C-alpha positions as a Markdown table, in Angstrom:
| # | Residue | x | y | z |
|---|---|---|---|---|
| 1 | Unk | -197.3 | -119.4 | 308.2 |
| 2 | Unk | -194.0 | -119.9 | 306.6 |
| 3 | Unk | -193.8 | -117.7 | 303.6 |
| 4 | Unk | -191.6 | -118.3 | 300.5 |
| 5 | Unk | -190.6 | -115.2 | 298.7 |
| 6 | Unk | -189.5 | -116.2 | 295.2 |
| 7 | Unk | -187.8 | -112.9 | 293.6 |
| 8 | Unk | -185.4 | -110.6 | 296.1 |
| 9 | Unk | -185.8 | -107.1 | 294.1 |
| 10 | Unk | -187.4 | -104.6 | 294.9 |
| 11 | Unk | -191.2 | -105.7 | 295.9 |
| 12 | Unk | -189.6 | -109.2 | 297.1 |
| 13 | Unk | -187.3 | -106.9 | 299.3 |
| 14 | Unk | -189.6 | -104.6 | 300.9 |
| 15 | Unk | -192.7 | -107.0 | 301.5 |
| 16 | Unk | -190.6 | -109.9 | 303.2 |
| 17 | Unk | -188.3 | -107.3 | 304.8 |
| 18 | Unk | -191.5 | -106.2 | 306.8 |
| 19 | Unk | -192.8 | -109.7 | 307.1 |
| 20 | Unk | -189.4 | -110.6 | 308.5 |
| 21 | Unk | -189.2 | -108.0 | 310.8 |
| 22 | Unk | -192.3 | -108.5 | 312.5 |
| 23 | Unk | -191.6 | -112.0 | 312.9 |
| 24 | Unk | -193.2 | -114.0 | 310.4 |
| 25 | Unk | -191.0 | -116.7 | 308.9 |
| 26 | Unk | -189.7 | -116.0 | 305.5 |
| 27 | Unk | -187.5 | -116.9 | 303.4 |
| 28 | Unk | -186.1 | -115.2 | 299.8 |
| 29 | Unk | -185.5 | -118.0 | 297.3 |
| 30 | Unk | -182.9 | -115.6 | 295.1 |
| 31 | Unk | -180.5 | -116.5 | 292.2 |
| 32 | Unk | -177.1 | -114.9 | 291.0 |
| 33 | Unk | -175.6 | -111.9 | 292.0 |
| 34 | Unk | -179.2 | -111.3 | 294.6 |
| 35 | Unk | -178.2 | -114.9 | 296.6 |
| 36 | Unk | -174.4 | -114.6 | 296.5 |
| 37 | Unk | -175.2 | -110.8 | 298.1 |
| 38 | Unk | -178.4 | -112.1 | 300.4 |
| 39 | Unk | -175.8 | -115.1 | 301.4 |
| 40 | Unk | -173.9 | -112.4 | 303.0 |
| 41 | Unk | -175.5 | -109.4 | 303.6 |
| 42 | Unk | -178.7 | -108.1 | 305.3 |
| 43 | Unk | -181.9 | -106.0 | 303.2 |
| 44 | Unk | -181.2 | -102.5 | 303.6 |
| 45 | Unk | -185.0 | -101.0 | 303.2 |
| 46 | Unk | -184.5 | -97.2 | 302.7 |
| 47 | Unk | -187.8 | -94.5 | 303.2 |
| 48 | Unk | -187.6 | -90.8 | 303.3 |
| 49 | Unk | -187.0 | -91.0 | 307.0 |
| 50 | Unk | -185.0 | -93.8 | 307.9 |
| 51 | Unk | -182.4 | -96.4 | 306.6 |
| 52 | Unk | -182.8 | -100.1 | 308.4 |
| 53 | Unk | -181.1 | -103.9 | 308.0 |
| 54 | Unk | -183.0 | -106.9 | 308.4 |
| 55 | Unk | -181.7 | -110.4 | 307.9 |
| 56 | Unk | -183.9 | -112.9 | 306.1 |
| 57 | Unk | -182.9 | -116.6 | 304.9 |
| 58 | Unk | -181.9 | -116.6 | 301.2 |
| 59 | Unk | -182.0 | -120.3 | 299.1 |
| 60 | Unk | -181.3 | -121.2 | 295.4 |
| 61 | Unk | -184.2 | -123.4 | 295.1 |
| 62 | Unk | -188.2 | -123.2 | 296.1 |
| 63 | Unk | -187.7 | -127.1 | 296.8 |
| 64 | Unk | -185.3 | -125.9 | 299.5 |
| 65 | Unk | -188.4 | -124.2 | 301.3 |
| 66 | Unk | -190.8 | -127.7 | 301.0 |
| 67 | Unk | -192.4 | -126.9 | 304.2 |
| 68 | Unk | -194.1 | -123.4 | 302.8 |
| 69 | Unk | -197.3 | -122.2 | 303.2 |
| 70 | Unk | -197.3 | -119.8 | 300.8 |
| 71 | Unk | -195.3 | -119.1 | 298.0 |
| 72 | Unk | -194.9 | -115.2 | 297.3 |
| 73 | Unk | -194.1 | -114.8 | 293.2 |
| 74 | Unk | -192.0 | -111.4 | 293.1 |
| 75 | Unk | -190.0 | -111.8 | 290.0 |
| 76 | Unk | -190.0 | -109.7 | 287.6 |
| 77 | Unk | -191.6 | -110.6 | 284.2 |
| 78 | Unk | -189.0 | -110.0 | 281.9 |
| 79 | Unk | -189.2 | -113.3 | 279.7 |
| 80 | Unk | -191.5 | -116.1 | 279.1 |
| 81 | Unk | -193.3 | -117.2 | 281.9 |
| 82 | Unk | -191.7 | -120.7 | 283.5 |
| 83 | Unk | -194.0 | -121.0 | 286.9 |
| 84 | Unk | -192.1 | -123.2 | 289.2 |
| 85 | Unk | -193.5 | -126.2 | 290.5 |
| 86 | Unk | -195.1 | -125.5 | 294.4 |
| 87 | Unk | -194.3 | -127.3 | 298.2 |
| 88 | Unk | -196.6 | -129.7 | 298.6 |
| 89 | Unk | -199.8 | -128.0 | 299.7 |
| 90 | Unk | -198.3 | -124.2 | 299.7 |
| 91 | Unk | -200.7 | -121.8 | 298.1 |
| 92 | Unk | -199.4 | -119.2 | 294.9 |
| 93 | Unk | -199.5 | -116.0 | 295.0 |
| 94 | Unk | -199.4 | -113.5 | 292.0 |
| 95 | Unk | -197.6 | -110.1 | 292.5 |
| 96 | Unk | -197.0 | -109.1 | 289.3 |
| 97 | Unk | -197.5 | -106.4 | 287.3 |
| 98 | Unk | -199.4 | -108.5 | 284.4 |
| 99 | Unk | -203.2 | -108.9 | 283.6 |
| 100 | Unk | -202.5 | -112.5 | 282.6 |
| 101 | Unk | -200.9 | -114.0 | 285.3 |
| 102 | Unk | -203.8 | -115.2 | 287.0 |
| 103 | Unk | -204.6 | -116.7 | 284.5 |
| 104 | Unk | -201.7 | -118.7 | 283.6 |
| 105 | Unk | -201.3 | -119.4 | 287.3 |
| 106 | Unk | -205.3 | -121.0 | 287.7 |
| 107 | Unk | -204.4 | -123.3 | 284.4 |
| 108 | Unk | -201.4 | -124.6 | 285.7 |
| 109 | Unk | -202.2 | -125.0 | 289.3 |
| 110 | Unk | -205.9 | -124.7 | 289.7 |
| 111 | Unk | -207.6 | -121.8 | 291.2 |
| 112 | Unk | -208.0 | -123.6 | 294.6 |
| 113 | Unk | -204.0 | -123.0 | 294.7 |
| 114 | Unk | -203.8 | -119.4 | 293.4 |
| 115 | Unk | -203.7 | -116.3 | 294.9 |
| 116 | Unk | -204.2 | -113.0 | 293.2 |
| 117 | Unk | -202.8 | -109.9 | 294.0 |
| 118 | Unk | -202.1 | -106.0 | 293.8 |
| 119 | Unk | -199.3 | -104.2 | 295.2 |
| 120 | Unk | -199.4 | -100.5 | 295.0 |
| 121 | Unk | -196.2 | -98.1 | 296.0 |
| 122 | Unk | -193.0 | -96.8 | 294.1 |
| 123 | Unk | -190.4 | -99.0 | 295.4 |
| 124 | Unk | -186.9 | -98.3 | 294.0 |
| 125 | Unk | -183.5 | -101.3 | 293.3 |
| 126 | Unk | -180.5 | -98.9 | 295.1 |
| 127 | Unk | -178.4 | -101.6 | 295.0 |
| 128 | Unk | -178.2 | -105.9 | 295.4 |
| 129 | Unk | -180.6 | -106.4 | 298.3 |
| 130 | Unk | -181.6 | -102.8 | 298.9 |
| 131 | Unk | -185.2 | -101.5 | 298.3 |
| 132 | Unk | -186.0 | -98.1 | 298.5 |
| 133 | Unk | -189.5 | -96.8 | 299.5 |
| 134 | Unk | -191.0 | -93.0 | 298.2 |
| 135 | Unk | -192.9 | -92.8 | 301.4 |
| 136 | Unk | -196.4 | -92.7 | 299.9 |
| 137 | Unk | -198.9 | -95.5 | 299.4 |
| 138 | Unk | -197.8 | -98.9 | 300.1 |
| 139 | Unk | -200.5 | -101.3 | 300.3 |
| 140 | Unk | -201.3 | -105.2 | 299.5 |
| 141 | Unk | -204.5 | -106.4 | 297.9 |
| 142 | Unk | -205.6 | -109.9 | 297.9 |
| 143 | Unk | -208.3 | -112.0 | 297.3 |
| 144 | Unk | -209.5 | -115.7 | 296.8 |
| 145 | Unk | -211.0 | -117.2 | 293.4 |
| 146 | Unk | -211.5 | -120.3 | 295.7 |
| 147 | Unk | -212.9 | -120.7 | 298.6 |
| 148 | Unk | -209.8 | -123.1 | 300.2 |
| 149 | Unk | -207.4 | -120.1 | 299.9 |
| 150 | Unk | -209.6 | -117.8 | 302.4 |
| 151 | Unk | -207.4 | -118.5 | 304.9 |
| 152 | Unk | -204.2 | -118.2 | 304.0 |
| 153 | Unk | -205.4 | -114.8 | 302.4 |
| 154 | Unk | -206.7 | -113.6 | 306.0 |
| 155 | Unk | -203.3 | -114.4 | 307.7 |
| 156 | Unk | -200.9 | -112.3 | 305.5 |
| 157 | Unk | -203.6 | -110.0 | 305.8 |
| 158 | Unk | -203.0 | -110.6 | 309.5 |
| 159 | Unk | -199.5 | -110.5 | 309.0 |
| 160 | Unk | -199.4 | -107.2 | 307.2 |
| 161 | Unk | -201.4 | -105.6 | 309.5 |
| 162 | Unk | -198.4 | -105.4 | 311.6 |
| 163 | Unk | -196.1 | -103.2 | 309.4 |
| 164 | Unk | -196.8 | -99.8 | 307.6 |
| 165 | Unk | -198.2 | -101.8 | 304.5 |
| 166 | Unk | -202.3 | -101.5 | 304.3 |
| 167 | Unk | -203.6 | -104.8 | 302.9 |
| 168 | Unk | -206.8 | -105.1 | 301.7 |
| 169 | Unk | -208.8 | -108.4 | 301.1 |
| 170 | Unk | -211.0 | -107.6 | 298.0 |
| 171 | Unk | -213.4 | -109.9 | 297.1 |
| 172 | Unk | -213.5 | -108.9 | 293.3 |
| 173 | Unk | -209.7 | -108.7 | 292.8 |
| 174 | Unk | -209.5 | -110.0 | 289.2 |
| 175 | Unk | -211.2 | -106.2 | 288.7 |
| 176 | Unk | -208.5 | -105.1 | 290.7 |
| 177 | Unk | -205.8 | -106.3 | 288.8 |
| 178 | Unk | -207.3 | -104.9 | 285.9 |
| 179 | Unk | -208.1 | -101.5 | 287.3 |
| 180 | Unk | -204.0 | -101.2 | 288.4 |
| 181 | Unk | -202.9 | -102.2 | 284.7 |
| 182 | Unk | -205.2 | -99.3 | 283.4 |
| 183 | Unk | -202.5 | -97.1 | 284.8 |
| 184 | Unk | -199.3 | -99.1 | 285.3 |
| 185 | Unk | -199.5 | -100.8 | 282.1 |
| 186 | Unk | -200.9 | -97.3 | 280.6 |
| 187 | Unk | -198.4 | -94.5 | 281.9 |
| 188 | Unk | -195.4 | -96.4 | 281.8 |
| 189 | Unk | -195.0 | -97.7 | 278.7 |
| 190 | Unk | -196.5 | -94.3 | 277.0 |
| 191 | Unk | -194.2 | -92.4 | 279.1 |
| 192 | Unk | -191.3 | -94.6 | 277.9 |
| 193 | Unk | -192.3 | -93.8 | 274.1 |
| 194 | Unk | -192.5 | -90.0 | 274.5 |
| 195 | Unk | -189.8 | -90.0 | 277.3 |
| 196 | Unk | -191.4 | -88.2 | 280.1 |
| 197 | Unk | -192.2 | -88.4 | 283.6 |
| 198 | Unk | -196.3 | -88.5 | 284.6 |
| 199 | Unk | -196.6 | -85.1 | 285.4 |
| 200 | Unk | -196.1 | -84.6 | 281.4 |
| 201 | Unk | -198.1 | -87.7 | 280.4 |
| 202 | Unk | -201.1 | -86.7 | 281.9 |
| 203 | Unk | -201.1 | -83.5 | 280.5 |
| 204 | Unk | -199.5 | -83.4 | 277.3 |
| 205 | Unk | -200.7 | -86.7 | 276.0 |
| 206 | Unk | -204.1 | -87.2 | 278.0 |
| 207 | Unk | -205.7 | -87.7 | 275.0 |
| 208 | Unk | -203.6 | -91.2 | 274.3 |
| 209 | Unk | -203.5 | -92.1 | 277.7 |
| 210 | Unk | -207.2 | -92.2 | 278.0 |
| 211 | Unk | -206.8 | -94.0 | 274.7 |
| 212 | Unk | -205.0 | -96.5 | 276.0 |
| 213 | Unk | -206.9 | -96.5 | 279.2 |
| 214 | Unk | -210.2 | -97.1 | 277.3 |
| 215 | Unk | -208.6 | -100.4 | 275.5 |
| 216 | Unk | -207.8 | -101.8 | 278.7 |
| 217 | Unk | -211.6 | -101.4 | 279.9 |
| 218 | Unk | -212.9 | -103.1 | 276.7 |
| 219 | Unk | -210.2 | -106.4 | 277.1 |
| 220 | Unk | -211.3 | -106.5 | 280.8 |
| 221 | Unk | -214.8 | -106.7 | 280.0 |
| 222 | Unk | -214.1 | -109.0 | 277.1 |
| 223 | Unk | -212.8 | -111.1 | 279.8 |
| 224 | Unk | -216.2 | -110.9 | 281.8 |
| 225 | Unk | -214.2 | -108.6 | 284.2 |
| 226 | Unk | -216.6 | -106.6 | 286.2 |
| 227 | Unk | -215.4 | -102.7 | 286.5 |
| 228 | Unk | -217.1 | -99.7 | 287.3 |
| 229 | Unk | -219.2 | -97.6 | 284.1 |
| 230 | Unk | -216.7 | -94.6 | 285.5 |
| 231 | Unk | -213.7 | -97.1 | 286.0 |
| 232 | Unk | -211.5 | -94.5 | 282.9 |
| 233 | Unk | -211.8 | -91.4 | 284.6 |
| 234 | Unk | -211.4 | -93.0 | 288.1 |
| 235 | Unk | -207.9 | -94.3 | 286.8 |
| 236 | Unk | -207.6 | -90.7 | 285.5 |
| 237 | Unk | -208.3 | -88.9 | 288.7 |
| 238 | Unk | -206.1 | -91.7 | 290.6 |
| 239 | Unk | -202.9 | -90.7 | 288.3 |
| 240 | Unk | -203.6 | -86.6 | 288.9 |
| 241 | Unk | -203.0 | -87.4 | 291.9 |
| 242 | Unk | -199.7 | -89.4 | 291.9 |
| 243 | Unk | -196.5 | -87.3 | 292.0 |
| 244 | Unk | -195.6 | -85.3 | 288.7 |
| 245 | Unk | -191.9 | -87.1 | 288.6 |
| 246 | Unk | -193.1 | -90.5 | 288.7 |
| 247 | Unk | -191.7 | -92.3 | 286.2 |
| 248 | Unk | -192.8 | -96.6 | 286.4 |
| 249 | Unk | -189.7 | -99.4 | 286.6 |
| 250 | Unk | -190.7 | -100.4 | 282.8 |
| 251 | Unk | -189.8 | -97.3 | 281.9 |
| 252 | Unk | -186.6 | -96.9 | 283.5 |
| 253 | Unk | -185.7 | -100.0 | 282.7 |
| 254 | Unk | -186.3 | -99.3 | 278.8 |
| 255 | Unk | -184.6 | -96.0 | 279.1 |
| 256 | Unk | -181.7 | -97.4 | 280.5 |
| 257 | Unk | -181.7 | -100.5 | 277.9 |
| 258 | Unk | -182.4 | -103.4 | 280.7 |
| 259 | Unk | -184.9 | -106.0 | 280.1 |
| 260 | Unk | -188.0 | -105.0 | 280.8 |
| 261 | Unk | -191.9 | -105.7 | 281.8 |
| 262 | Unk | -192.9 | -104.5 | 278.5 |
| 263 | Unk | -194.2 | -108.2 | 277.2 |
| 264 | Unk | -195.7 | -109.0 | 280.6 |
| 265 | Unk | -197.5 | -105.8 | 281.2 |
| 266 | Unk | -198.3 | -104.6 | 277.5 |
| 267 | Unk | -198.1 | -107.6 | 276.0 |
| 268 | Unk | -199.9 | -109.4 | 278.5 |
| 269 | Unk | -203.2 | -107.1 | 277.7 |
| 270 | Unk | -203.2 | -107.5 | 274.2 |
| 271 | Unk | -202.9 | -111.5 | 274.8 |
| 272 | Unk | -205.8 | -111.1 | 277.7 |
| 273 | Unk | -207.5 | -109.1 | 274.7 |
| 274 | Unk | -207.1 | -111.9 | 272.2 |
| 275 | Unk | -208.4 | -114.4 | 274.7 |
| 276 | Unk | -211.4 | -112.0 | 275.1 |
| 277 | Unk | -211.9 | -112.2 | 271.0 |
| 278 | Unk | -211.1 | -108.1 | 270.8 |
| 279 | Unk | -208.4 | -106.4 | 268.9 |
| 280 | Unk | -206.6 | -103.4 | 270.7 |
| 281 | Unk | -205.2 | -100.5 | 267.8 |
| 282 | Unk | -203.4 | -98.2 | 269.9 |
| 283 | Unk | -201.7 | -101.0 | 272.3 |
| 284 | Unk | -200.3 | -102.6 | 269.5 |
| 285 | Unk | -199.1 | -99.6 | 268.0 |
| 286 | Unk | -197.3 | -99.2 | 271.9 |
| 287 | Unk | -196.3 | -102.9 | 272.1 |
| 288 | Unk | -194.8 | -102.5 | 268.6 |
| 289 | Unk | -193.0 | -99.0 | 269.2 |
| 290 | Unk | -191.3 | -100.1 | 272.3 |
| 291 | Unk | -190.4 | -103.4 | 270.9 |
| 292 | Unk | -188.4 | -101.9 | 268.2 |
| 293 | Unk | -186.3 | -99.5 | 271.3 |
């Protein structure tokens, strides 16, 4: 396949870093300061053990890759959504951190175009075009909503296989999209509000972040989402066991007054919410809180 990796941070780094380096064709479509440095410079990908450069091809423009397979979305979310248009034939898929994607993704390109996905692992910005990983989970979930992206969803499964990241082909992974926002979208942006690591979060304020946890399960299945009847204190059990210090990039980013994820990932449920005909108290309270920072 030739893969088209449209974002060069720190997901877009590490995942077509790998990809690169076990030979798959990629190639970073990157704007500003990211291409000028890309132009010039290899990825430096950083773990607790070693520090290694690959080279990958960096463009300006997704027309510039018209030949792609598959178009990897890696961007951020920090404004209103403006999906590019695709290579003739390349398949779409979603990598963000944001319940809604999918969704705006199937209505503009149909689902027989769109691929869904999760990625799981603290990957860290250290600089323009370097990516640091924590050395714990690091994995890539997929899955079809159609049956004419099975195969492309099998190959970068394939293609994974080869590097340290564990993907996953999940047959349900709307579900798992919504079981990842009921802690990314959950711990970061109450960890931002009370300005405090997750070790703290899911102690001190385990109370609201079941809350909020609980909201997100009642806009999934107002969204005909199918989750588990123990899906809260799975979610629960899945962040006790995270590292005390983690802090998410939404909440870095709002501590350190960057744009942030805070409309795609908050935001994003209480629209998904809306769609679903539900009204979500103590997210709006968040989404307001934050909003006002």
């Amino acid at each position: 396949m030739k893969i088209a990796i449209v974002g060069a941070g720190a997901v877009g780094c590490w995942f077509g870093g790998w990809l690169a380096q076990t030979g798959q064709d990629v190639t970073f479509v990157a704007r500003g300061d990211r291409l000028q440095w890309l132009q010039q410079h290899p990825v430096v990908m950083q773990d607790p053990e070693h520090t290694w450069e690959i080279t990958v091809p960096v463009v300006a423009d997704l027309a510039a890759v018209a030949d792609a397979d598959v178009v990897l979305w890696a961007t951020k979310t920090l404004t209103a959504v403006e999906l590019p248009e695709l290579p003739s034939g390349a398949m779409f898929m979603t990598m963000q951190n944001s319940v809604e994607m999918p969704t705006l993704a199937q209505e503009k390109y149909g689902a027989h175009r769109v691929i869904p996905s999760v990625v799981r692992g603290f990957f860290t910005n250290s600089g323009l075009g370097q990516v640091t990983h924590d050395g714990g989970i690091q994995s890539l979930t997929s899955g079809s909503l159609h049956p004419d992206t099975d195969q492309v969803v099998a190959d970068l499964a394939a293609g994974l296989a080869a590097t340290p990241i564990t993907p996953v082909v999940d047959p349900s992974i709307l579900s798992d999209i919504w079981v990842k926002a009921m802690f990314v979208s959950t711990f970061g942006p109450l960890g931002a509000a009370v300005d405090q690591p997750l070790g703290v979060v899911r102690t001190q304020y385990r109370a609201s972040l079941r809350n909020l946890m609980s909201e997100v399960e009642l806009a999934a299945r107002a969204n005909q989402v199918d989750l588990a009847e123990t899906v809260v204190s799975d979610v629960l059990d899945f962040a006790d066991r995270q590292a005390a210090s983690a802090t998410s990039s939404l909440q870095r980013d709002i501590k350190e007054g960057k744009a942030s994820e805070l409309d795609a990932q908050v935001g994003g449920v209480l629209r998904m919410a809306k769609r679903g005909g539900v009204t979500l108290p103590a997210f709006q309270l968040l989404y307001d809180v934050l909003s006002a920072q």
